[in-house]
C-alpha positions as a Markdown table, in Angstrom:
| # | Residue | x | y | z |
|---|---|---|---|---|
| 1 | Unk | 0.0 | -0.1 | 0.0 |
| 2 | Unk | 0.9 | 3.6 | -0.6 |
| 3 | Unk | 0.0 | 6.8 | 1.3 |
| 4 | Unk | -0.6 | 10.0 | -0.5 |
| 5 | Unk | -0.8 | 13.4 | 0.8 |
| 6 | Unk | -3.3 | 15.2 | -1.5 |
| 7 | Unk | -5.1 | 18.6 | -2.0 |
| 8 | Unk | -8.6 | 18.8 | -3.0 |
| 9 | Unk | -9.8 | 21.9 | -4.6 |
| 10 | Unk | -13.3 | 23.2 | -4.8 |
| 11 | Unk | -13.4 | 24.6 | -8.4 |
| 12 | Unk | -16.2 | 27.0 | -7.5 |
| 13 | Unk | -14.8 | 28.9 | -4.6 |
| 14 | Unk | -11.1 | 27.9 | -4.7 |
| 15 | Unk | -11.2 | 26.5 | -1.3 |
| 16 | Unk | -8.8 | 23.5 | -0.4 |
| 17 | Unk | -8.5 | 20.5 | 1.7 |
| 18 | Unk | -5.5 | 18.7 | 2.6 |
| 19 | Unk | -5.3 | 15.2 | 3.7 |
| 20 | Unk | -3.7 | 11.7 | 3.7 |
| 21 | Unk | -5.1 | 8.8 | 2.0 |
| 22 | Unk | -4.1 | 5.1 | 1.8 |
| 23 | Unk | -4.4 | 3.5 | -1.7 |
| 24 | Unk | -3.1 | 0.6 | -3.7 |
| 25 | Unk | -2.0 | 2.6 | -6.7 |
| 26 | Unk | -1.4 | 6.4 | -6.5 |
| 27 | Unk | -1.4 | 6.8 | -10.2 |
| 28 | Unk | -5.2 | 5.5 | -10.4 |
| 29 | Unk | -7.9 | 7.8 | -9.0 |
| 30 | Unk | -10.0 | 5.7 | -6.7 |
| 31 | Unk | -12.7 | 8.2 | -6.1 |
| 32 | Unk | -11.7 | 9.5 | -2.8 |
| 33 | Unk | -11.6 | 13.2 | -2.5 |
| 34 | Unk | -11.3 | 13.7 | 1.3 |
| 35 | Unk | -13.0 | 13.7 | 4.8 |
| 36 | Unk | -14.6 | 10.3 | 4.0 |
| 37 | Unk | -16.1 | 11.3 | 0.7 |
| 38 | Unk | -16.0 | 8.9 | -2.3 |
| 39 | Unk | -17.6 | 10.5 | -5.3 |
| 40 | Unk | -19.4 | 7.3 | -6.3 |
| 41 | Unk | -21.0 | 7.0 | -2.9 |
| 42 | Unk | -23.6 | 9.8 | -2.1 |
| 43 | Unk | -24.0 | 8.4 | 1.5 |
| 44 | Unk | -20.4 | 9.6 | 2.0 |
| 45 | Unk | -21.6 | 13.1 | 1.8 |
| 46 | Unk | -25.4 | 13.5 | 1.8 |
| 47 | Unk | -25.6 | 13.6 | 5.6 |
| 48 | Unk | -22.7 | 15.8 | 6.1 |
| 49 | Unk | -20.9 | 16.5 | 9.5 |
| 50 | Unk | -17.7 | 18.3 | 8.4 |
| 51 | Unk | -17.3 | 21.6 | 6.6 |
| 52 | Unk | -15.8 | 19.6 | 3.6 |
| 53 | Unk | -18.9 | 17.3 | 3.3 |
| 54 | Unk | -21.1 | 20.1 | 3.5 |
| 55 | Unk | -19.4 | 21.8 | 0.5 |
| 56 | Unk | -19.4 | 18.5 | -1.5 |
| 57 | Unk | -23.1 | 18.1 | -1.0 |
| 58 | Unk | -23.8 | 21.8 | -1.9 |
| 59 | Unk | -21.5 | 22.0 | -4.9 |
| 60 | Unk | -21.6 | 18.5 | -6.0 |
| 61 | Unk | -18.7 | 16.1 | -6.5 |
| 62 | Unk | -17.8 | 17.3 | -10.2 |
| 63 | Unk | -16.8 | 20.5 | -8.7 |
| 64 | Unk | -14.0 | 19.0 | -6.6 |
| 65 | Unk | -10.5 | 17.9 | -7.9 |
| 66 | Unk | -8.0 | 15.8 | -6.1 |
| 67 | Unk | -4.4 | 16.4 | -6.8 |
| 68 | Unk | -1.6 | 14.3 | -5.3 |
| 69 | Unk | 1.0 | 16.2 | -3.6 |
| 70 | Unk | 3.4 | 13.4 | -2.5 |
| 71 | Unk | 3.5 | 9.7 | -2.4 |
| 72 | Unk | 5.0 | 7.7 | 0.6 |
| 73 | Unk | 5.5 | 4.1 | 1.4 |
| 74 | Unk | 4.6 | 4.6 | 4.9 |
| 75 | Unk | 1.8 | 6.2 | 6.9 |
| 76 | Unk | 4.2 | 8.1 | 9.3 |
| 77 | Unk | 6.0 | 10.1 | 6.6 |
| 78 | Unk | 2.7 | 11.0 | 5.0 |
| 79 | Unk | 1.2 | 12.5 | 8.2 |
| 80 | Unk | 4.6 | 14.2 | 9.0 |
| 81 | Unk | 4.1 | 16.2 | 5.7 |
| 82 | Unk | 0.4 | 16.8 | 6.3 |
| 83 | Unk | 1.5 | 18.1 | 9.9 |
| 84 | Unk | 4.0 | 20.6 | 8.1 |
| 85 | Unk | 1.2 | 21.9 | 5.8 |
| 86 | Unk | -1.9 | 21.8 | 8.0 |
| 87 | Unk | -1.0 | 24.2 | 10.8 |
| 88 | Unk | -3.1 | 26.3 | 13.1 |
| 89 | Unk | -2.4 | 29.3 | 10.7 |
| 90 | Unk | -3.5 | 27.0 | 7.7 |
| 91 | Unk | -6.9 | 26.0 | 9.3 |
| 92 | Unk | -7.7 | 29.6 | 10.3 |
| 93 | Unk | -7.4 | 30.7 | 6.8 |
| 94 | Unk | -10.7 | 31.4 | 4.8 |
| 95 | Unk | -9.9 | 29.3 | 1.9 |
| 96 | Unk | -9.5 | 25.8 | 3.6 |
| 97 | Unk | -11.9 | 23.2 | 4.8 |
| 98 | Unk | -9.5 | 21.5 | 7.2 |
| 99 | Unk | -10.8 | 22.1 | 10.9 |
| 100 | Unk | -7.7 | 20.5 | 12.8 |
| 101 | Unk | -4.0 | 20.6 | 12.5 |
| 102 | Unk | -2.6 | 17.8 | 10.5 |
| 103 | Unk | -0.6 | 14.7 | 11.4 |
| 104 | Unk | -3.3 | 12.6 | 13.0 |
| 105 | Unk | -6.0 | 11.3 | 10.6 |
| 106 | Unk | -9.6 | 12.6 | 10.9 |
| 107 | Unk | -12.6 | 10.3 | 11.0 |
| 108 | Unk | -12.8 | 9.8 | 14.8 |
| 109 | Unk | -12.1 | 13.5 | 15.4 |
| 110 | Unk | -14.8 | 14.7 | 13.1 |
| 111 | Unk | -17.4 | 12.2 | 14.5 |
| 112 | Unk | -16.8 | 13.6 | 18.1 |
| 113 | Unk | -16.8 | 17.2 | 17.0 |
| 114 | Unk | -19.8 | 17.3 | 14.4 |
| 115 | Unk | -22.2 | 14.7 | 15.5 |
């Protein structure tokens, strides 16, 4: 398995989301765009609980594009880069969807905060 650090861009408002994703082949887009959202699975965003999921529901999956920033062979290195990018200053910006500093993964955090 590989780990990618990616950026997902909302083409309508230019807001971005940075995350880490585990995948078999980083050269093949698997439909994952961030925060648990898979473009072929409306159930992953139609009952949103994160700002990113709300945006996907509002704007539609076709208005988001994921770009791979870096590929790693291990999770630790991927989360180290995410931690360097997604800082407190980064999440405080108006053009990002991230709600916590990077380096830890997100699903359990989001479920505690937004449900």
